[in-house]
Coordinates of C-alpha atoms in Angstrom, one line a residue:
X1 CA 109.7 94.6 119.8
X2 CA 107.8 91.4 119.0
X3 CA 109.9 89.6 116.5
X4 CA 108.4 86.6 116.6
X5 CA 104.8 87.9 115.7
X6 CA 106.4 89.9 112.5
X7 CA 103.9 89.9 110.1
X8 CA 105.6 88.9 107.2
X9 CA 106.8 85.1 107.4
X10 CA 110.2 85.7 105.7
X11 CA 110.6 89.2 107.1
X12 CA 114.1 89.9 108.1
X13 CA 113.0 90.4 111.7
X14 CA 113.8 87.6 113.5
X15 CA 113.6 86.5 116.8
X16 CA 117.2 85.7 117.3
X17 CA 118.7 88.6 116.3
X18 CA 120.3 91.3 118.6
X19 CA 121.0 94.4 119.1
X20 CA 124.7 95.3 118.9
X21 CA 126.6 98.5 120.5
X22 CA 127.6 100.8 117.8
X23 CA 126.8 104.0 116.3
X24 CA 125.9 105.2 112.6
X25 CA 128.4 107.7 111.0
X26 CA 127.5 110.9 110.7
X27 CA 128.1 111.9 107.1
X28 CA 128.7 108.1 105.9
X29 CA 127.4 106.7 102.8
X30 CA 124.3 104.6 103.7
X31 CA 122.5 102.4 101.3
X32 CA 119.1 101.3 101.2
X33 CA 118.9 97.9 100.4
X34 CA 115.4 96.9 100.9
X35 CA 112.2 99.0 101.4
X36 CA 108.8 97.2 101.0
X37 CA 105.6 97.9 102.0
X38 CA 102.3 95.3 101.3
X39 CA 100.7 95.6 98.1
X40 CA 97.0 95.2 99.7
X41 CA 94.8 94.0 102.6
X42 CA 91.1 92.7 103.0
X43 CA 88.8 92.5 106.2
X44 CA 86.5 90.2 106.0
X45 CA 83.3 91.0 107.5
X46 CA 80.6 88.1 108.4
X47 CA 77.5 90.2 107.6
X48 CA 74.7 87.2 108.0
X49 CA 75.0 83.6 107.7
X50 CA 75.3 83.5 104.4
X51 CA 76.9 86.7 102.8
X52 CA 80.4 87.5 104.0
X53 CA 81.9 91.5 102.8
X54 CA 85.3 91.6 101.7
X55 CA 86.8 95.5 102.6
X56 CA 89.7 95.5 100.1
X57 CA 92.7 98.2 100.6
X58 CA 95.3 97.9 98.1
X59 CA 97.9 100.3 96.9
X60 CA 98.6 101.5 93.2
X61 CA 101.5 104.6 93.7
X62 CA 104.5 103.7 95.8
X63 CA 105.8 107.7 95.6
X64 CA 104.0 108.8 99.0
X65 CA 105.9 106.3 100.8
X66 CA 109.2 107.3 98.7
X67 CA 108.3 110.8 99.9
X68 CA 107.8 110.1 103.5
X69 CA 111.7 108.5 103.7
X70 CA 112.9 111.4 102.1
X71 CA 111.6 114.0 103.8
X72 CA 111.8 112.9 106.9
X73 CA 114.8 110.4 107.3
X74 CA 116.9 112.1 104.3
X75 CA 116.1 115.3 105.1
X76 CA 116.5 115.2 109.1
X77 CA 119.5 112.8 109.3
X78 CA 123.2 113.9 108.9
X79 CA 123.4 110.7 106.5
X80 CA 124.4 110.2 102.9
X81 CA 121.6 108.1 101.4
X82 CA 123.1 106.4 98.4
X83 CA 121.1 105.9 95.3
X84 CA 120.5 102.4 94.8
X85 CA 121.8 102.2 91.4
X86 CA 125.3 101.6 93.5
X87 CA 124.1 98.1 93.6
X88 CA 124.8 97.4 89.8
X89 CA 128.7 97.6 91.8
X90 CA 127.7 94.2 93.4
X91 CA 128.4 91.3 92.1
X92 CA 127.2 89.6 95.0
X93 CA 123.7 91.4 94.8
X94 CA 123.3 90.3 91.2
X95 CA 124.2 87.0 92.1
X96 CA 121.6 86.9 94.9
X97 CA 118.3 84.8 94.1
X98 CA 114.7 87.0 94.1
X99 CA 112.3 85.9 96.3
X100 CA 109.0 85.8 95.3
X101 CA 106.0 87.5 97.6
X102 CA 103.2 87.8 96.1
X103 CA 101.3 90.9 98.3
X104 CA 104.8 92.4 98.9
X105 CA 106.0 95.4 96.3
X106 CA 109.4 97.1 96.4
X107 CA 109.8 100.8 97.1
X108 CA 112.8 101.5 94.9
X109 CA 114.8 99.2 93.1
X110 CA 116.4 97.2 95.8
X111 CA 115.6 93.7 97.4
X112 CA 111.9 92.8 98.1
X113 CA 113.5 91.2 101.3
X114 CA 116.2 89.5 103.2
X115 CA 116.0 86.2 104.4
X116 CA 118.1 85.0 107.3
X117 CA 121.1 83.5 105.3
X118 CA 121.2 85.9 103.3
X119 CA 122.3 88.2 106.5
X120 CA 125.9 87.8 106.2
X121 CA 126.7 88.7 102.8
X122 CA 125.8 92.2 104.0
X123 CA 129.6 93.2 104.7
X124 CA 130.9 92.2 100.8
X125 CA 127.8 94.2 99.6
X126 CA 128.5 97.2 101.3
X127 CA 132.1 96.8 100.5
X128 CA 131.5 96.1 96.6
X129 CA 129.2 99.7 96.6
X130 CA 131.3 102.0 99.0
X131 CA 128.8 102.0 101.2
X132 CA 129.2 101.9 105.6
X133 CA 125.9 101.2 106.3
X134 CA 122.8 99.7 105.4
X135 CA 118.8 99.7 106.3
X136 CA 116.2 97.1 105.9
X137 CA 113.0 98.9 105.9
X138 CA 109.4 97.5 105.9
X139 CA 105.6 99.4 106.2
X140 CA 102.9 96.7 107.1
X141 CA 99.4 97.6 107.0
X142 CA 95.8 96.1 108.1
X143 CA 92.5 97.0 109.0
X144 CA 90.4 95.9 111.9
X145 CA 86.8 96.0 112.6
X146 CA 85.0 98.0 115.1
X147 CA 82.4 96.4 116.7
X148 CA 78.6 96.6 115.1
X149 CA 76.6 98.8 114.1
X150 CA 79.7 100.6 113.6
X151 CA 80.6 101.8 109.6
X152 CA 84.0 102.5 110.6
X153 CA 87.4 100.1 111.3
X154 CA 90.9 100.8 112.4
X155 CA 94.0 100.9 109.9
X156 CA 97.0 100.3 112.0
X157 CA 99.8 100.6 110.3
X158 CA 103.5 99.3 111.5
X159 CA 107.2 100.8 110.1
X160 CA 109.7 98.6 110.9
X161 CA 113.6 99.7 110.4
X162 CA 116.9 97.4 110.9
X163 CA 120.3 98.8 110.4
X164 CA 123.8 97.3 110.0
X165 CA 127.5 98.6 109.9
X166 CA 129.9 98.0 107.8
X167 CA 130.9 94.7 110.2
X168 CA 127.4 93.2 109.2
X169 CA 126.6 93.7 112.7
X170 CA 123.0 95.3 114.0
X171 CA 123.4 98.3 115.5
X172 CA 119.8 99.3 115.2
X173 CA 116.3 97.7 115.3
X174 CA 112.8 99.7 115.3
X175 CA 109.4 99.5 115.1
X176 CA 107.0 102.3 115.6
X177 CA 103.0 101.9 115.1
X178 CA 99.8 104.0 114.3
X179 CA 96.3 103.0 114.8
X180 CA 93.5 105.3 113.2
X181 CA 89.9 105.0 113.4
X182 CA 88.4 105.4 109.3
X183 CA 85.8 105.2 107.8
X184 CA 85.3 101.9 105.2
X185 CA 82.4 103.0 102.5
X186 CA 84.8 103.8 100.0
X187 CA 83.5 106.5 96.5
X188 CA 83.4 103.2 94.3
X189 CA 80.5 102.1 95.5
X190 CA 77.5 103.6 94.1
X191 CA 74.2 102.4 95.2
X192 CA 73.6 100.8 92.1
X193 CA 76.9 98.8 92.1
X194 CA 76.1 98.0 96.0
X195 CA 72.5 96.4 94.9
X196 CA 74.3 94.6 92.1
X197 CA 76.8 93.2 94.6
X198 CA 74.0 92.4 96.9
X199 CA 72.0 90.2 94.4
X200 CA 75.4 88.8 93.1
X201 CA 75.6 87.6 97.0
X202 CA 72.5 86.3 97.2
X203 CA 73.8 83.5 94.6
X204 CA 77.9 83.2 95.7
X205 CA 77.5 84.3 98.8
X206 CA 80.4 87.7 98.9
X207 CA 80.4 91.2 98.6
X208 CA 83.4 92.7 97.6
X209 CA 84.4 96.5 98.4
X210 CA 87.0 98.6 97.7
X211 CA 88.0 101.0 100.8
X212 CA 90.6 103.2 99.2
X213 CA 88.7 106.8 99.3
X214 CA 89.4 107.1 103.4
X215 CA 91.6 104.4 104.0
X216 CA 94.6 105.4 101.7
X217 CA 95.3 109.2 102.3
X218 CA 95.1 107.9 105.9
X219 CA 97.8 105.1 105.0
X220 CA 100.0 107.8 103.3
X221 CA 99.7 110.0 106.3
X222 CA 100.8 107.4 108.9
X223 CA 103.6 106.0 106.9
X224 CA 104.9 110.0 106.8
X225 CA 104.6 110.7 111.1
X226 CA 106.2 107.1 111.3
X227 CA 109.1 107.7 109.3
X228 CA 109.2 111.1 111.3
X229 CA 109.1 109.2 114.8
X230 CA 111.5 106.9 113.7
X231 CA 113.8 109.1 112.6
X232 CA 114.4 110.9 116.4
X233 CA 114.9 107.4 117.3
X234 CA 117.6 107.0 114.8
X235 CA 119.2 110.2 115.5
X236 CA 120.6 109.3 119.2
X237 CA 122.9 106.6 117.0
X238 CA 124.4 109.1 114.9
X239 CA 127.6 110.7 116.0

């Protein structure tokens, strides 16, 4: 696993950490403390020398990738997932500072991220909500062009999954990956809104597209066989 080259620059994959021995308790209460997924992405596309296309893929519902966790890692893991109201327990959660990311949203209600000193408070928060374990989890998604003449890109989209025990130690560290081929004309644009953008460009130089008709069901999709993938992975640390 690449930590240095996580995509997010706070992301709590970093490259010092490592992977300790220990196993996850079967039956245990395990909370999720942090769940995020990026909010959009744009390609941009150089179509001449003066006009440059901006493919925009953005997210509006965060319940597919609630429903990929839980019926997949819920549903196939001997694990009691605690709801994360438990963290009103924690006074060491509320006293924690929020840290802003602007193209990051939360799934849930728990922290948009973890930075590296935040790392060991990890045992007094599982402590203050009964819990005996705890996962970081993180979808990251982004589109890539295919060469010319070519109408189509490739959304690759990257789950990445940390877990600690009750010691605050790592006993788990994942990252699975999914790269599609999709189509970016998206049903927003009509021709008439597509000659409109072209004249716009003609003056300030940018088209802007929205790719969400393919791209998105395609997004969802991924983020479920992940979570799925993962999940067998996950499974040889339970006992």
């Amino acid at each position: 696993m690449n930590y240095q080259n996580a995509p997010f620059p706070n992301s709590f994959l970093f490259s010092f950490m490592i992977v300790e021995a220990g196993n996850l308790r079967a039956k245990s209460p395990t909370l999720l403390l942090s769940y995020a997924v990026n909010k959009e992405y744009v390609l941009l596309s150089q179509d001449s020398e003066n006009v440059k296309t901006y493919y925009k893929l953005s997210i509006d519902d965060t319940t597919p990738f609630t429903q990929a966790f839980k019926n997949s890692f819920i549903k196939n893991l001997d694990l009691q997932i605690l709801d994360q109201s438990v963290l009103q327990k924690s006074k060491t959660f509320s006293k924690l500072e929020p840290i802003e990311e602007e193209n990051l949203v939360s799934i849930g209600n728990g922290l948009l991220l973890l930075k590296t000193k935040q790392a060991s408070i990890i045992p007094e928060i599982l402590s203050e909500t009964g819990s005996e374990q705890l996962i970081l989890a993180r979808i990251f998604y982004l589109l890539e062009p295919e060469p010319k003449p070519s109408d189509k890109s490739k959304l690759i989209v990257t789950l990445e999954v940390l877990i600690y025990d009750k010691r605050g130690k790592l006993i788990f560290a994942g990252e699975k990956t999914k790269t599609t081929s999709t189509y970016l004309p998206d049903d927003d644009l009509s021709v008439a809104n597509f000659m409109g953008d072209v004249l716009m460009a003609t003056f300030k130089g940018k088209v802007n597209i929205k790719v969400n008709k393919y791209c998105r069901p395609i997004l969802f999709d991924s983020a479920k066989k992940l979570w799925l993938e993962m999940t067998e992975d996950i499974k040889k640390k339970v006992k």
